[in-house]
Amino acid sequence: LYQLTRQMRTKYIFLVILLSIAVSSFGQVQSPSEFLRNKYGIQFTPNHLVMGYFDHLTEQSEQVQKLNYGYTNEGRPLNLYFVSSKNNLDRLETIREQHLAKIGMGDSSVSEEDIAIVWLSYSVHGNEAGGTEASLKVAHELVTGAETESSKWLENTIVIIDPSVNPDGNSRYSHWHIGVSNAT
């Protein structure tokens, strides 16, 4: 009976350690290299994995918000990702109205704030796969930049990222490149 109890204790301790490791890694933003099955930068990332990584950022960080603005001819989603402080993301519509008022297209009674908007669009042509690759790293650096100046910068800036303006072309090219290259 003592031997059985000792085995059960060993299994219990192992289970507790395993669960603590799983819980500690849950809720953390992964880098592109950690998230992707192939090392980031070795070969082009297919569009569905790019969208998967941006969705991962959206789920794991309160500094990222997703907006679907349509679908391509081949049915791939067209998404924008807003990266900023949580406070700014909670007030996106107000900030939009303030910008419209500044250019005379909105209610001029809206109070003004100086929130900069930076729009980054990547890879309009299918064979421009390098731009989409860069979007992964840029988004990761913005989201995990708490130890750097980017966290302060995002207090008065909203960065809008379109990781691939042409997901159909990006998907075609990245799959072709993976098929003909020797990169692993």
Short mmCIF file of C-alpha atoms in Angstrom, two decimals, residues 21-152:
data_model
loop_
_atom_site.label_atom_id
_atom_site.label_comp_id
_atom_site.label_asym_id
_atom_site.label_seq_id
_atom_site.Cartn_x
_atom_site.Cartn_y
_atom_site.Cartn_z
CA ILE A 21 4.49 24.83 -17.00
CA ALA A 22 1.40 24.84 -19.23
CA VAL A 23 -0.27 27.62 -17.23
CA SER A 24 2.87 29.77 -17.19
CA SER A 25 3.19 29.58 -20.99
CA PHE A 26 -0.53 30.26 -21.50
CA GLY A 27 -1.34 33.92 -21.94
CA GLN A 28 2.09 34.92 -23.18
CA VAL A 29 2.78 36.53 -26.50
CA GLN A 30 4.98 34.30 -28.59
CA SER A 31 7.52 35.61 -31.07
CA PRO A 32 7.06 34.68 -34.74
CA SER A 33 9.83 32.06 -34.34
CA GLU A 34 8.07 30.48 -31.37
CA PHE A 35 4.64 30.52 -33.01
CA LEU A 36 5.53 29.27 -36.49
CA ARG A 37 6.42 25.65 -37.07
CA ASN A 38 9.45 26.66 -39.16
CA LYS A 39 11.98 29.16 -37.92
CA TYR A 40 10.97 32.68 -38.83
CA GLY A 41 13.02 34.06 -41.70
CA ILE A 42 14.06 30.71 -43.18
CA GLN A 43 11.18 30.59 -45.67
CA PHE A 44 8.08 32.60 -46.48
CA THR A 45 5.10 32.15 -44.18
CA PRO A 46 1.83 31.07 -45.82
CA ASN A 47 -1.03 33.52 -45.41
CA HIS A 48 -3.09 31.31 -43.11
CA LEU A 49 -0.18 31.15 -40.66
CA VAL A 50 0.34 34.92 -40.88
CA MET A 51 -3.33 35.42 -39.96
CA GLY A 52 -2.95 32.80 -37.23
CA TYR A 53 -0.05 34.70 -35.71
CA PHE A 54 -1.92 38.01 -35.77
CA ASP A 55 -4.95 36.31 -34.20
CA HIS A 56 -2.59 34.94 -31.53
CA LEU A 57 -1.44 38.51 -30.81
CA THR A 58 -5.06 39.66 -30.63
CA GLU A 59 -5.96 36.90 -28.17
CA GLN A 60 -2.89 37.27 -25.98
CA SER A 61 -2.48 41.04 -25.79
CA GLU A 62 -4.87 43.80 -24.80
CA GLN A 63 -2.80 46.08 -27.05
CA VAL A 64 -4.13 44.53 -30.29
CA GLN A 65 -7.58 44.74 -31.82
CA LYS A 66 -8.74 43.08 -35.05
CA LEU A 67 -11.08 44.46 -37.71
CA ASN A 68 -12.23 42.38 -40.67
CA TYR A 69 -12.96 44.66 -43.64
CA GLY A 70 -13.88 42.07 -46.27
CA TYR A 71 -12.79 38.99 -48.17
CA THR A 72 -10.65 38.39 -51.24
CA ASN A 73 -11.90 36.83 -54.49
CA GLU A 74 -10.62 33.49 -53.18
CA GLY A 75 -12.38 33.91 -49.82
CA ARG A 76 -9.43 34.85 -47.62
CA PRO A 77 -10.17 37.38 -44.88
CA LEU A 78 -8.91 40.94 -45.19
CA ASN A 79 -8.01 42.09 -41.68
CA LEU A 80 -6.58 45.17 -40.05
CA TYR A 81 -4.91 45.01 -36.67
CA PHE A 82 -4.86 48.07 -34.43
CA VAL A 83 -1.89 48.22 -32.04
CA SER A 84 -1.88 50.82 -29.28
CA SER A 85 -2.44 51.23 -25.56
CA LYS A 86 -5.58 49.61 -24.16
CA ASN A 87 -6.93 53.08 -23.37
CA ASN A 88 -6.61 54.18 -27.01
CA LEU A 89 -8.10 50.94 -28.34
CA ASP A 90 -11.12 51.39 -26.08
CA ARG A 91 -11.67 54.84 -27.65
CA LEU A 92 -11.03 54.11 -31.33
CA GLU A 93 -14.31 55.59 -32.54
CA THR A 94 -13.81 58.79 -30.51
CA ILE A 95 -10.28 59.18 -31.87
CA ARG A 96 -11.57 58.62 -35.42
CA GLU A 97 -14.20 61.33 -34.92
CA GLN A 98 -11.54 63.70 -33.56
CA HIS A 99 -9.42 63.19 -36.67
CA LEU A 100 -12.41 63.81 -38.93
CA ALA A 101 -13.19 67.02 -37.03
CA LYS A 102 -9.59 68.22 -37.48
CA ILE A 103 -9.93 68.05 -41.27
CA GLY A 104 -13.40 69.63 -41.28
CA MET A 105 -15.36 66.45 -41.95
CA GLY A 106 -16.88 65.91 -38.54
CA ASP A 107 -18.46 67.55 -35.54
CA SER A 108 -16.20 70.47 -34.61
CA SER A 109 -17.43 70.34 -31.00
CA VAL A 110 -15.52 67.09 -30.43
CA SER A 111 -12.58 67.75 -28.09
CA GLU A 112 -9.18 67.36 -29.69
CA GLU A 113 -6.38 65.08 -28.61
CA ASP A 114 -3.06 64.53 -30.29
CA ILE A 115 -3.19 60.84 -31.10
CA ALA A 116 -1.10 60.00 -34.16
CA ILE A 117 -2.31 57.31 -36.55
CA VAL A 118 0.30 55.27 -38.41
CA TRP A 119 -0.93 52.93 -41.17
CA LEU A 120 1.38 50.11 -42.25
CA SER A 121 0.26 48.11 -45.30
CA TYR A 122 2.40 45.21 -46.42
CA SER A 123 2.78 43.26 -49.67
CA VAL A 124 0.32 44.61 -52.21
CA HIS A 125 1.81 42.31 -54.88
CA GLY A 126 1.90 38.55 -54.36
CA ASN A 127 5.61 38.25 -55.03
CA GLU A 128 6.36 40.83 -52.31
CA ALA A 129 6.35 38.20 -49.58
CA GLY A 130 9.12 39.92 -47.63
CA GLY A 131 6.76 42.71 -46.57
CA THR A 132 4.32 40.30 -44.99
CA GLU A 133 7.22 38.62 -43.19
CA ALA A 134 8.26 42.01 -41.82
CA SER A 135 4.73 42.67 -40.53
CA LEU A 136 5.06 39.71 -38.14
CA LYS A 137 8.22 41.09 -36.55
CA VAL A 138 6.95 44.69 -36.44
CA ALA A 139 3.73 43.64 -34.67
CA HIS A 140 5.63 41.48 -32.19
CA GLU A 141 8.08 44.29 -31.39
CA LEU A 142 5.25 46.78 -30.87
CA VAL A 143 3.27 44.45 -28.60
CA THR A 144 6.19 43.25 -26.50
CA GLY A 145 7.96 46.60 -26.30
CA ALA A 146 6.96 47.22 -22.67
CA GLU A 147 10.61 47.48 -21.67
CA THR A 148 11.37 49.93 -24.48
CA GLU A 149 10.20 53.29 -25.69
CA SER A 150 7.43 51.72 -27.82
CA SER A 151 5.14 51.32 -24.80
CA LYS A 152 5.33 55.08 -24.16
#
